[in-house]
Amino acid sequence: YLQWFYETVVLLYELLSETGSIYVHIGSNVSHYVKVVTDSVFATENYLNEVVWKRSDAHSDVGQGAQHYGRLHDVILVYSKSMQYTWNQPYEQHSAEYLASHYSNVEPETGRRYELADMTGPGGAAKGNPSYEVMGITRHWRYSKLKMQELIAAGRVVQPSPGAIPRYKRYLDEMKGRPLQDVWTDIPFINSQAQERAGYPTQKPEALLERIVNASSNEGDIVLDCFCGSGTTAMVAEKLNRCWVACDLGRFAIQTTRKRLLSID
């Protein structure tokens, strides 16, 4: 199996653009073997992430005699061809708890939620941060004096109380969210009631592929799925205005993929 996988990865490396990335979706029980192979082909400096995808909320086979922790996740290994790889930073929404603790302030005039963020320069003079007076307070700041004056004129600098250190007014509606981390818990596996279910045993959620395709390609780029299965990658790539190539040896996979592609409006 590993010899066949090695030959496949070598071919995919040769096909990959200098700005391209590869995502290898594998079960957690064999991911460590697979990583040895992908490291040898792509080199460890081109290793980007091991993404943990929590695909279900519970998996209990205790009734069948299992004596281990519930196995809830798959692994997605991410590599680039070079350091010039395409990357569009994905974000996720902040939790309700985070919003309540950080954006509890509401601007009466506009109803916009905001937080008051630190503007002092970390590391002080040693990091090249300028020192000057703002609203009676002298500190090393993150911004140049000219930039600070522009922020004050725009109403973005607030002194919470007399003598307090001025802070930056950051509006919630200007924030993209939290940069996505390498543990994905917000995309569940497709259940029996899912509208997108195509009846293919290893079908992946469209949301999972949308995240990957958006992050690592731009419109007009070519997306390759050499084990297309139910065709989710090709379907998502088509919707996102990417070119795509989908391959599979299974007749059922080809039929399922074709049917799904024809269903796109």
Coordinates of C-alpha atoms in Angstrom, one line a residue:
Y1 CA 0.0 0.0 0.0
L2 CA 2.7 2.5 1.0
Q3 CA 4.7 1.8 -2.2
W4 CA 1.6 2.5 -4.3
F5 CA 0.9 5.6 -2.3
Y6 CA 4.5 6.8 -2.7
E7 CA 4.3 6.5 -6.5
T8 CA 1.0 8.4 -6.5
V9 CA 2.5 11.2 -4.4
V10 CA 5.5 11.5 -6.6
L11 CA 3.3 11.9 -9.7
L12 CA 1.1 14.5 -7.9
Y13 CA 4.2 16.4 -6.9
E14 CA 5.3 16.6 -10.5
L15 CA 1.8 17.7 -11.6
L16 CA 1.5 20.4 -8.9
S17 CA 2.0 24.0 -9.7
E18 CA 4.7 26.0 -8.0
T19 CA 1.9 27.9 -6.3
G20 CA -0.1 24.8 -5.5
S21 CA -0.8 22.8 -2.4
I22 CA -1.9 19.3 -1.7
Y23 CA -4.4 18.1 0.9
V24 CA -4.1 14.4 1.9
H25 CA -7.2 13.2 3.8
I26 CA -6.5 10.0 5.7
G27 CA -7.7 8.1 8.8
S28 CA -6.0 8.9 12.1
N29 CA -4.9 5.2 12.4
V30 CA -2.6 5.4 9.4
S31 CA -1.8 9.1 9.1
H32 CA 1.7 8.7 10.8
Y33 CA 2.7 6.2 8.1
V34 CA 1.4 8.4 5.3
K35 CA 3.2 11.5 6.7
V36 CA 6.6 9.7 6.4
V37 CA 5.9 9.2 2.7
T38 CA 4.7 12.8 2.1
D39 CA 7.6 14.2 4.0
S40 CA 10.0 12.3 1.8
V41 CA 8.5 13.6 -1.4
F42 CA 7.6 17.2 -0.5
A43 CA 10.4 17.7 2.1
T44 CA 9.7 18.7 5.6
E45 CA 10.1 22.4 5.0
N46 CA 7.0 22.3 2.7
Y47 CA 4.9 20.7 5.4
L48 CA 2.2 23.2 6.4
N49 CA -0.3 21.6 8.7
E50 CA -1.8 18.5 10.1
V51 CA -5.5 19.4 10.3
V52 CA -7.7 17.5 12.7
W53 CA -11.2 17.3 11.4
K54 CA -13.8 16.3 14.0
R55 CA -16.3 14.6 11.7
S56 CA -18.9 13.4 14.3
D57 CA -20.0 14.3 17.8
A58 CA -20.1 10.7 19.2
H59 CA -18.9 7.3 18.2
S60 CA -19.8 4.7 20.7
D61 CA -19.0 1.0 19.9
V62 CA -18.8 0.0 23.5
G63 CA -21.9 -2.1 23.1
Q64 CA -19.9 -4.2 20.6
G65 CA -17.1 -4.7 23.1
A66 CA -14.8 -1.9 22.2
Q67 CA -12.3 -0.8 24.9
H68 CA -10.9 2.5 23.6
Y69 CA -11.7 6.2 23.4
G70 CA -14.3 7.2 20.8
R71 CA -12.6 7.8 17.4
L72 CA -14.1 11.0 16.1
H73 CA -11.6 12.6 13.8
D74 CA -9.8 12.3 10.5
V75 CA -6.4 13.8 9.6
I76 CA -5.8 16.2 6.6
L77 CA -2.1 16.6 5.8
V78 CA -1.3 19.9 4.0
Y79 CA 1.9 20.5 1.9
S80 CA 3.0 23.1 -0.6
K81 CA 5.1 22.7 -3.7
S82 CA 7.2 25.8 -2.8
M83 CA 7.1 28.8 -0.5
Q84 CA 5.1 30.8 -3.1
Y85 CA 2.0 28.8 -2.5
T86 CA -1.5 30.4 -2.8
W87 CA -3.0 31.2 0.6
N88 CA -6.3 33.1 1.3
Q89 CA -6.6 33.2 5.0
P90 CA -9.8 31.6 6.2
Y91 CA -11.6 32.9 9.2
E92 CA -14.3 31.5 11.6
Q93 CA -16.9 33.4 13.5
H94 CA -16.2 34.3 17.1
S95 CA -18.0 32.4 19.8
A96 CA -20.8 34.1 21.7
E97 CA -18.7 33.9 24.8
Y98 CA -15.8 35.8 23.1
L99 CA -18.2 38.5 21.8
A100 CA -19.7 39.0 25.2
S101 CA -16.3 39.4 26.8
H102 CA -14.5 41.5 24.1
Y103 CA -17.3 43.4 22.3
S104 CA -19.7 44.3 25.1
N105 CA -19.4 48.1 24.3
V106 CA -22.1 49.5 22.0
E107 CA -21.8 52.9 20.4
P108 CA -25.1 54.8 21.2
E109 CA -25.1 56.8 17.9
T110 CA -24.7 53.9 15.6
G111 CA -25.4 50.7 17.6
R112 CA -22.0 49.3 16.5
R113 CA -20.3 46.9 18.9
Y114 CA -16.7 47.6 19.7
E115 CA -13.8 46.8 22.0
L116 CA -11.0 49.0 23.4
A117 CA -7.7 47.5 22.3
D118 CA -4.2 48.1 23.5
M119 CA -2.2 50.5 21.4
T120 CA 1.2 50.4 23.2
G121 CA 4.1 49.0 21.3
P122 CA 5.2 45.6 22.6
G123 CA 9.0 45.6 23.2
G124 CA 9.1 49.4 23.5
A125 CA 12.1 51.1 21.9
A126 CA 14.0 47.8 21.4
K127 CA 11.4 46.9 18.8
G128 CA 11.5 50.3 17.1
N129 CA 8.2 51.6 18.6
P130 CA 8.1 55.5 18.8
S131 CA 7.6 57.3 22.1
Y132 CA 5.5 60.4 22.4
E133 CA 2.6 61.9 24.3
V134 CA -1.1 61.0 23.6
M135 CA -3.8 62.7 25.7
G136 CA -1.3 63.4 28.5
I137 CA 0.1 59.9 28.5
T138 CA 3.7 59.2 27.2
R139 CA 4.3 55.6 26.1
H140 CA 5.9 53.7 23.3
W141 CA 3.1 53.2 20.7
R142 CA 2.3 50.8 17.9
Y143 CA 1.7 53.7 15.4
S144 CA 3.7 56.6 14.2
K145 CA 2.8 60.1 15.5
L146 CA 1.2 61.0 12.2
K147 CA -0.9 57.8 12.1
M148 CA -1.9 58.4 15.7
Q149 CA -3.1 61.9 14.9
E150 CA -5.2 60.4 12.0
L151 CA -6.8 57.9 14.3
I152 CA -7.6 60.6 16.9
A153 CA -9.2 62.8 14.2
A154 CA -11.3 59.8 13.1
G155 CA -12.6 59.2 16.6
R156 CA -10.8 55.8 16.9
V157 CA -8.7 56.7 20.0
V158 CA -10.5 56.6 23.4
Q159 CA -9.3 57.5 26.9
P160 CA -11.5 55.4 29.1
S161 CA -11.0 57.7 32.1
P162 CA -8.8 60.7 33.0
G163 CA -5.2 59.6 33.3
A164 CA -5.9 56.2 31.7
I165 CA -3.9 54.9 28.8
P166 CA -5.6 55.7 25.5
R167 CA -7.0 52.7 23.7
Y168 CA -8.0 51.9 20.1
K169 CA -11.7 51.6 19.3
R170 CA -12.0 48.4 17.2
Y171 CA -15.5 47.8 15.7
L172 CA -16.8 44.2 15.5
D173 CA -18.3 44.7 12.0
E174 CA -14.7 45.5 10.7
M175 CA -13.3 42.2 11.9
K176 CA -13.3 39.1 9.7
G177 CA -13.4 36.8 12.6
R178 CA -10.8 34.5 14.2
P179 CA -8.1 33.1 11.9
L180 CA -8.9 29.5 11.4
Q181 CA -6.8 27.0 13.4
D182 CA -5.8 23.4 12.6
V183 CA -8.6 21.8 14.6
W184 CA -11.9 21.9 12.7
T185 CA -15.0 21.1 14.8
D186 CA -17.6 23.1 12.9
I187 CA -18.1 20.9 9.9
P188 CA -20.0 17.7 10.7
F189 CA -20.0 14.6 8.5
I190 CA -23.0 14.0 6.2
N191 CA -25.8 12.2 8.1
S192 CA -28.7 10.2 6.6
Q193 CA -31.0 13.3 6.6
A194 CA -28.5 15.7 4.9
Q195 CA -29.9 17.4 1.7
E196 CA -26.6 17.0 -0.1
R197 CA -26.4 13.3 0.6
A198 CA -25.6 11.4 -2.6
G199 CA -25.6 7.8 -1.3
Y200 CA -21.8 7.4 -1.7
P201 CA -20.2 5.8 1.4
T202 CA -17.1 8.2 1.7
Q203 CA -18.9 11.4 0.6
K204 CA -17.3 14.5 2.1
P205 CA -19.3 17.6 3.1
E206 CA -19.3 20.5 0.6
A207 CA -18.4 22.9 3.4
L208 CA -15.2 21.0 4.0
L209 CA -14.1 21.3 0.3
E210 CA -15.3 24.9 0.1
R211 CA -12.9 25.8 2.9
I212 CA -10.0 24.0 1.3
V213 CA -10.6 25.2 -2.2
N214 CA -11.1 28.8 -1.1
A215 CA -8.0 28.8 1.1
S216 CA -5.6 27.4 -1.4
S217 CA -6.7 28.5 -4.9
N218 CA -8.1 31.5 -6.8
E219 CA -10.7 31.8 -9.5
G220 CA -9.5 30.2 -12.7
D221 CA -7.0 27.9 -11.0
I222 CA -7.0 24.2 -11.6
V223 CA -8.2 21.8 -8.8
L224 CA -7.3 18.1 -9.1
D225 CA -9.0 15.3 -7.2
C226 CA -7.5 12.0 -8.3
F227 CA -9.8 9.9 -6.1
C228 CA -13.0 11.9 -6.7
G229 CA -15.5 9.5 -5.1
S230 CA -18.8 11.2 -4.9
G231 CA -17.5 14.3 -6.8
T232 CA -17.7 16.8 -4.0
T233 CA -14.4 18.5 -5.0
A234 CA -15.3 18.9 -8.6
M235 CA -18.8 20.2 -7.7
V236 CA -17.4 22.7 -5.3
A237 CA -14.6 23.8 -7.7
E238 CA -17.3 24.4 -10.4
K239 CA -19.4 26.5 -8.1
L240 CA -16.3 28.5 -7.0
N241 CA -15.3 29.3 -10.6
R242 CA -12.2 27.0 -10.6
C243 CA -11.2 24.7 -13.4
W244 CA -11.1 21.1 -12.3
V245 CA -10.0 17.6 -13.1
A246 CA -11.7 14.6 -11.4
C247 CA -10.5 11.0 -11.7
D248 CA -11.6 7.6 -10.3
L249 CA -11.4 4.0 -11.3
G250 CA -14.9 3.2 -9.8
R251 CA -17.9 3.2 -12.2
F252 CA -20.2 4.2 -9.3
A253 CA -17.9 7.1 -8.4
I254 CA -18.0 8.4 -12.0
Q255 CA -21.7 8.0 -12.3
T256 CA -22.3 9.8 -8.9
T257 CA -19.9 12.6 -9.8
R258 CA -21.5 13.1 -13.2
K259 CA -25.0 13.2 -11.7
R260 CA -24.1 15.7 -9.1
L261 CA -22.3 18.0 -11.6
L262 CA -25.4 17.9 -13.9
S263 CA -27.5 19.0 -11.0
I264 CA -25.7 22.3 -10.5
D265 CA -27.9 25.3 -11.5

